[in-house]
mmCIF file of C-alpha atoms and ligand atoms in Angstrom:
data_model
loop_
_atom_site.group_PDB
_atom_site.id
_atom_site.type_symbol
_atom_site.label_atom_id
_atom_site.label_comp_id
_atom_site.label_asym_id
_atom_site.label_seq_id
_atom_site.Cartn_x
_atom_site.Cartn_y
_atom_site.Cartn_z
ATOM 1 C CA MET A 1 4.162 3.846 -14.521
ATOM 2 C CA LYS A 2 4.248 6.803 -16.762
ATOM 3 C CA ALA A 3 0.606 7.151 -16.783
ATOM 4 C CA LEU A 4 0.532 7.591 -12.958
ATOM 5 C CA GLU A 5 3.343 10.086 -13.032
ATOM 6 C CA ASP A 6 1.305 12.170 -15.726
ATOM 7 C CA LYS A 7 -1.861 11.815 -13.663
ATOM 8 C CA ILE A 8 -0.251 13.089 -10.210
ATOM 9 C CA ARG A 9 1.351 16.081 -11.999
ATOM 10 C CA THR A 10 -2.189 17.381 -13.476
ATOM 11 C CA GLU A 11 -4.207 16.250 -10.622
ATOM 12 C CA GLY A 12 -2.021 16.220 -7.494
ATOM 13 C CA SER A 13 -1.531 18.916 -4.871
ATOM 14 C CA LEU A 14 0.564 19.204 -2.076
ATOM 15 C CA LEU A 15 -0.608 19.724 1.506
ATOM 16 C CA PRO A 16 1.329 20.443 4.572
ATOM 17 C CA GLY A 17 3.419 17.706 6.033
ATOM 18 C CA ALA A 18 4.608 16.424 2.789
ATOM 19 C CA VAL A 19 1.485 15.097 2.047
ATOM 20 C CA LEU A 20 0.292 14.583 -1.583
ATOM 21 C CA LYS A 21 -3.407 15.008 -2.180
ATOM 22 C CA VAL A 22 -4.676 12.976 -5.228
ATOM 23 C CA SER A 23 -8.314 12.466 -4.157
ATOM 24 C CA SER A 24 -9.501 12.952 -7.719
ATOM 25 C CA PHE A 25 -8.613 9.396 -8.258
ATOM 26 C CA LEU A 26 -7.153 7.435 -5.402
ATOM 27 C CA ASN A 27 -7.958 8.480 -2.039
ATOM 28 C CA HIS A 28 -11.778 9.689 -2.173
ATOM 29 C CA GLN A 29 -12.981 9.638 -5.835
ATOM 30 C CA ILE A 30 -11.741 6.830 -7.663
ATOM 31 C CA ASP A 31 -10.858 6.422 -10.966
ATOM 32 C CA ALA A 32 -11.993 3.044 -11.512
ATOM 33 C CA ASP A 33 -10.577 2.502 -15.034
ATOM 34 C CA PHE A 34 -7.154 3.534 -13.927
ATOM 35 C CA MET A 35 -7.563 1.638 -10.515
ATOM 36 C CA MET A 36 -7.458 -1.654 -12.932
ATOM 37 C CA GLN A 37 -4.701 -0.183 -14.882
ATOM 38 C CA MET A 38 -2.454 0.037 -11.533
ATOM 39 C CA GLY A 39 -3.779 -3.357 -10.650
ATOM 40 C CA ARG A 40 -2.387 -5.125 -13.897
ATOM 41 C CA GLU A 41 0.894 -3.198 -13.346
ATOM 42 C CA PHE A 42 1.255 -5.007 -9.822
ATOM 43 C CA ALA A 43 0.163 -8.327 -11.488
ATOM 44 C CA ALA A 44 3.309 -7.560 -14.292
ATOM 45 C CA LYS A 45 5.603 -6.933 -11.266
ATOM 46 C CA PHE A 46 4.546 -9.906 -9.192
ATOM 47 C CA GLY A 47 2.828 -12.346 -11.302
ATOM 48 C CA ASP A 48 6.121 -14.481 -10.953
ATOM 49 C CA THR A 49 6.063 -14.814 -6.797
ATOM 50 C CA GLY A 50 3.442 -17.331 -6.347
ATOM 51 C CA VAL A 51 1.494 -14.994 -4.363
ATOM 52 C CA SER A 52 -1.796 -16.386 -3.039
ATOM 53 C CA LYS A 53 -3.318 -13.595 -1.145
ATOM 54 C CA ILE A 54 -3.282 -9.557 -1.253
ATOM 55 C CA LEU A 55 -3.483 -7.859 2.067
ATOM 56 C CA THR A 56 -4.195 -4.333 2.421
ATOM 57 C CA ILE A 57 -5.575 -1.840 5.304
ATOM 58 C CA GLU A 58 -9.039 -0.326 4.900
ATOM 59 C CA SER A 59 -9.930 1.968 3.586
ATOM 60 C CA SER A 60 -7.458 3.672 0.989
ATOM 61 C CA GLY A 61 -5.869 0.935 0.193
ATOM 62 C CA ILE A 62 -8.801 -1.388 -0.782
ATOM 63 C CA PRO A 63 -9.712 -0.422 -4.487
ATOM 64 C CA LEU A 64 -5.787 -0.763 -5.317
ATOM 65 C CA ALA A 65 -5.809 -4.223 -3.608
ATOM 66 C CA PHE A 66 -8.976 -5.279 -5.279
ATOM 67 C CA ALA A 67 -7.613 -4.506 -8.783
ATOM 68 C CA ALA A 68 -4.690 -6.271 -7.887
ATOM 69 C CA GLY A 69 -6.430 -9.058 -6.755
ATOM 70 C CA ALA A 70 -8.619 -9.117 -10.072
ATOM 71 C CA ALA A 71 -5.524 -9.055 -12.178
ATOM 72 C CA LEU A 72 -3.864 -11.941 -10.183
ATOM 73 C CA HIS A 73 -6.917 -13.833 -9.451
ATOM 74 C CA VAL A 74 -6.265 -14.102 -5.856
ATOM 75 C CA PRO A 75 -8.122 -12.961 -2.645
ATOM 76 C CA VAL A 76 -7.863 -9.768 -1.239
ATOM 77 C CA LEU A 77 -8.188 -9.446 2.889
ATOM 78 C CA PHE A 78 -8.186 -5.992 4.246
ATOM 79 C CA ALA A 79 -7.123 -5.233 7.526
ATOM 80 C CA LYS A 80 -10.048 -3.286 9.780
ATOM 81 C CA LYS A 81 -9.828 -0.752 11.926
ATOM 82 C CA HIS A 82 -13.094 -0.731 13.422
ATOM 83 C CA LEU A 83 -14.360 -3.848 15.412
ATOM 84 C CA SER A 84 -18.009 -3.927 13.802
ATOM 85 C CA SER A 85 -20.387 -6.978 14.849
ATOM 86 C CA ASN A 86 -19.284 -8.995 11.811
ATOM 87 C CA VAL A 87 -15.473 -9.061 13.070
ATOM 88 C CA THR A 88 -15.906 -12.435 15.150
ATOM 89 C CA GLY A 89 -13.567 -15.252 16.023
ATOM 90 C CA MET A 90 -9.759 -15.178 16.613
ATOM 91 C CA LEU A 91 -7.865 -12.135 15.596
ATOM 92 C CA TYR A 92 -4.292 -11.152 14.490
ATOM 93 C CA GLN A 93 -3.778 -7.459 15.708
ATOM 94 C CA THR A 94 -1.203 -4.914 15.614
ATOM 95 C CA LEU A 95 -1.007 -1.225 16.321
ATOM 96 C CA VAL A 96 -0.239 1.461 13.302
ATOM 97 C CA HIS A 97 0.758 4.955 13.554
ATOM 98 C CA SER A 98 -1.009 6.984 11.073
ATOM 99 C CA TYR A 99 0.987 9.107 8.891
ATOM 100 C CA THR A 100 -1.909 11.167 7.731
ATOM 101 C CA HIS A 101 -3.861 11.313 11.382
ATOM 102 C CA GLY A 102 -0.614 11.507 13.339
ATOM 103 C CA SER A 103 -2.113 9.018 15.942
ATOM 104 C CA ASP A 104 -1.955 5.323 16.395
ATOM 105 C CA TYR A 105 -4.744 2.766 15.581
ATOM 106 C CA THR A 106 -5.560 -0.711 15.941
ATOM 107 C CA VAL A 107 -5.814 -3.097 12.992
ATOM 108 C CA VAL A 108 -7.269 -6.796 13.069
ATOM 109 C CA VAL A 109 -7.831 -9.673 10.724
ATOM 110 C CA GLU A 110 -9.712 -12.850 11.443
ATOM 111 C CA ARG A 111 -7.133 -15.708 11.876
ATOM 112 C CA GLU A 112 -9.292 -17.788 9.436
ATOM 113 C CA TYR A 113 -8.473 -15.380 6.633
ATOM 114 C CA LEU A 114 -4.590 -15.598 7.027
ATOM 115 C CA HIS A 115 -2.727 -18.738 6.882
ATOM 116 C CA PRO A 116 0.918 -20.306 7.472
ATOM 117 C CA ASP A 117 0.727 -21.532 3.895
ATOM 118 C CA ASP A 118 -0.098 -18.049 2.433
ATOM 119 C CA ARG A 119 2.507 -16.405 0.192
ATOM 120 C CA VAL A 120 1.198 -12.678 0.500
ATOM 121 C CA LEU A 121 1.590 -9.663 -1.365
ATOM 122 C CA ILE A 122 1.070 -6.343 0.465
ATOM 123 C CA ILE A 123 -0.577 -3.834 -1.399
ATOM 124 C CA ASP A 124 -1.093 0.065 -0.334
ATOM 125 C CA ASP A 125 -1.658 3.432 -1.884
ATOM 126 C CA PHE A 126 1.255 5.165 -0.206
ATOM 127 C CA LEU A 127 4.692 4.524 1.167
ATOM 128 C CA ALA A 128 6.014 7.025 3.717
ATOM 129 C CA ASN A 129 7.694 6.371 6.927
ATOM 130 C CA GLY A 130 6.695 2.441 6.710
ATOM 131 C CA ASN A 131 4.509 2.293 9.563
ATOM 132 C CA ALA A 132 1.280 1.116 7.857
ATOM 133 C CA ILE A 133 3.516 -1.693 6.216
ATOM 134 C CA GLU A 134 5.336 -2.701 9.256
ATOM 135 C CA GLY A 135 1.858 -3.513 10.664
ATOM 136 C CA MET A 136 0.836 -5.778 7.808
ATOM 137 C CA LEU A 137 4.007 -7.415 8.230
ATOM 138 C CA ASP A 138 3.553 -7.886 11.793
ATOM 139 C CA LEU A 139 0.082 -9.644 10.866
ATOM 140 C CA ILE A 140 1.686 -11.772 8.129
ATOM 141 C CA ALA A 141 4.144 -12.868 10.738
ATOM 142 C CA GLN A 142 1.772 -13.446 13.712
ATOM 143 C CA ALA A 143 -0.117 -16.143 10.997
ATOM 144 C CA GLY A 144 3.217 -17.633 10.207
ATOM 145 C CA ALA A 145 2.694 -16.812 6.484
ATOM 146 C CA GLU A 146 5.172 -15.620 3.990
ATOM 147 C CA THR A 147 5.440 -12.163 2.455
ATOM 148 C CA VAL A 148 6.374 -12.349 -1.050
ATOM 149 C CA GLY A 149 6.463 -8.509 -1.694
ATOM 150 C CA VAL A 150 5.059 -4.930 -1.183
ATOM 151 C CA GLY A 151 3.269 -3.044 -4.099
ATOM 152 C CA VAL A 152 2.570 0.913 -3.615
ATOM 153 C CA ALA A 153 0.980 3.050 -5.954
ATOM 154 C CA VAL A 154 3.067 5.989 -4.682
ATOM 155 C CA GLU A 155 6.369 5.901 -2.650
ATOM 156 C CA LYS A 156 7.796 8.801 -1.228
ATOM 157 C CA GLY A 157 11.433 8.173 -1.700
ATOM 158 C CA PHE A 158 12.768 11.339 0.299
ATOM 159 C CA GLN A 159 10.879 9.708 3.511
ATOM 160 C CA GLU A 160 12.639 6.296 5.040
ATOM 161 C CA GLY A 161 10.059 3.764 4.748
ATOM 162 C CA GLY A 162 11.160 2.164 1.609
ATOM 163 C CA THR A 163 15.020 2.111 2.273
ATOM 164 C CA MET A 164 14.117 0.508 5.797
ATOM 165 C CA LEU A 165 12.027 -2.268 4.192
ATOM 166 C CA ARG A 166 14.544 -2.844 1.005
ATOM 167 C CA ALA A 167 17.412 -3.139 3.751
ATOM 168 C CA ARG A 168 15.515 -6.188 5.513
ATOM 169 C CA GLY A 169 15.291 -7.917 2.042
ATOM 170 C CA LEU A 170 12.010 -7.080 1.001
ATOM 171 C CA ARG A 171 10.888 -6.596 -2.549
ATOM 172 C CA VAL A 172 9.493 -3.192 -2.562
ATOM 173 C CA GLU A 173 7.878 -2.000 -6.091
ATOM 174 C CA PRO A 174 6.480 1.492 -6.319
ATOM 175 C CA LEU A 175 4.395 2.418 -9.412
ATOM 176 C CA ALA A 176 5.528 6.040 -8.978
ATOM 177 C CA TYR A 177 8.660 7.176 -7.027
ATOM 178 C CA ILE A 178 8.619 10.736 -5.670
ATOM 179 C CA THR A 179 12.219 12.093 -5.085
ATOM 180 C CA LYS A 180 11.439 15.720 -4.331
ATOM 181 C CA MET A 181 8.060 17.428 -3.772
ATOM 182 C CA ASP A 182 7.514 21.047 -3.102
ATOM 183 C CA GLU A 183 6.109 24.428 -4.468
ATOM 184 C CA ASP A 184 8.514 24.054 -7.566
ATOM 185 C CA GLY A 185 7.019 20.788 -8.520
ATOM 186 C CA ILE A 186 6.996 17.274 -8.017
ATOM 187 C CA GLU A 187 10.078 15.110 -9.231
ATOM 188 C CA PHE A 188 9.901 11.345 -10.145
ATOM 189 C CA GLY A 189 13.170 9.019 -10.169
ATOM 190 C CA GLN A 190 13.474 5.001 -9.438
ATOM 191 C CA PRO A 191 14.504 3.421 -6.002
ATOM 192 C CA ASP A 192 18.081 3.133 -5.168
ATOM 193 C CA PHE A 193 18.188 -0.855 -4.880
ATOM 194 C CA GLU A 194 21.701 -1.023 -3.307
HETATM 195 P P1 LIG B 1 3.558 5.304 6.291
HETATM 196 O O1 LIG B 1 2.930 4.417 7.254
HETATM 197 O O2 LIG B 1 4.341 4.525 5.396
HETATM 198 O O3 LIG B 1 4.427 6.417 7.176
HETATM 199 O O4 LIG B 1 2.235 6.252 5.691
HETATM 200 C C1 LIG B 1 1.549 5.497 4.983
HETATM 201 C C2 LIG B 1 0.094 5.594 4.932
HETATM 202 O O5 LIG B 1 -0.221 7.117 5.052
HETATM 203 C C3 LIG B 1 -0.524 5.429 3.504
HETATM 204 O O6 LIG B 1 -1.535 4.153 3.870
HETATM 205 C C4 LIG B 1 -1.657 6.685 3.489
HETATM 206 O O7 LIG B 1 -2.803 6.231 3.868
HETATM 207 C C5 LIG B 1 -1.130 7.544 4.027
HETATM 208 N N1 LIG B 1 -0.202 8.587 3.583
HETATM 209 C C6 LIG B 1 1.203 8.841 3.787
HETATM 210 N N2 LIG B 1 1.814 9.890 2.971
HETATM 211 C C7 LIG B 1 0.527 10.204 2.413
HETATM 212 C C8 LIG B 1 0.669 11.129 1.237
HETATM 213 O O8 LIG B 1 1.638 12.162 0.824
HETATM 214 N N3 LIG B 1 -0.793 11.211 0.666
HETATM 215 C C9 LIG B 1 -1.779 10.711 0.884
HETATM 216 N N4 LIG B 1 -2.891 11.001 0.438
HETATM 217 N N5 LIG B 1 -1.734 9.725 2.049
HETATM 218 C C10 LIG B 1 -0.460 9.368 2.580
#
């Protein structure tokens, strides 16, 4: 998605540990119009999958998943990191290693919101080593539901997550695919589907 590549070039900055900071529109402040535009891109990519539900993890995935859900007209479920008093009932839960925090955390979804007949599209902001996506795949498997695809705003193709997921036959579609990022700049490309 050219508009996303342009936005990353003009507004993104690099942080230590191969972290791209895009807090002006995606991870802290939200560009609502642009978010809806990205949602429509996901709808164009996954509209043929018979998706019945979108799954993401709080909090950065939520606006993107919401935009995709609005475009695809399906409910959006987000896995929760915090067991607040309004999380009741039976849960599916899994452990996720956080790329940006460097620690593990548990995420849960209530069983009543994920069913064996669901066709689930996973949406997240970034794909790096694939741990967040793995966690969501585990929740979907626990529910006996089917994963129809994985949509991410940004895939860092120089990290292993996308290759690993595609090798298992999953359809993984990034809106922007970064092949290289360093002090000389950011380079974009296309995933190798072989
Ligand atoms: P993974 O689990 O694929 O290793 O990392 C994906 C998760 O880590 C995403 O949900 C995102 O929150 C965070 N993340 C990974 N890489 C980056 C990055 O370069 N920039 C930002 N802002 N978040 C990232």
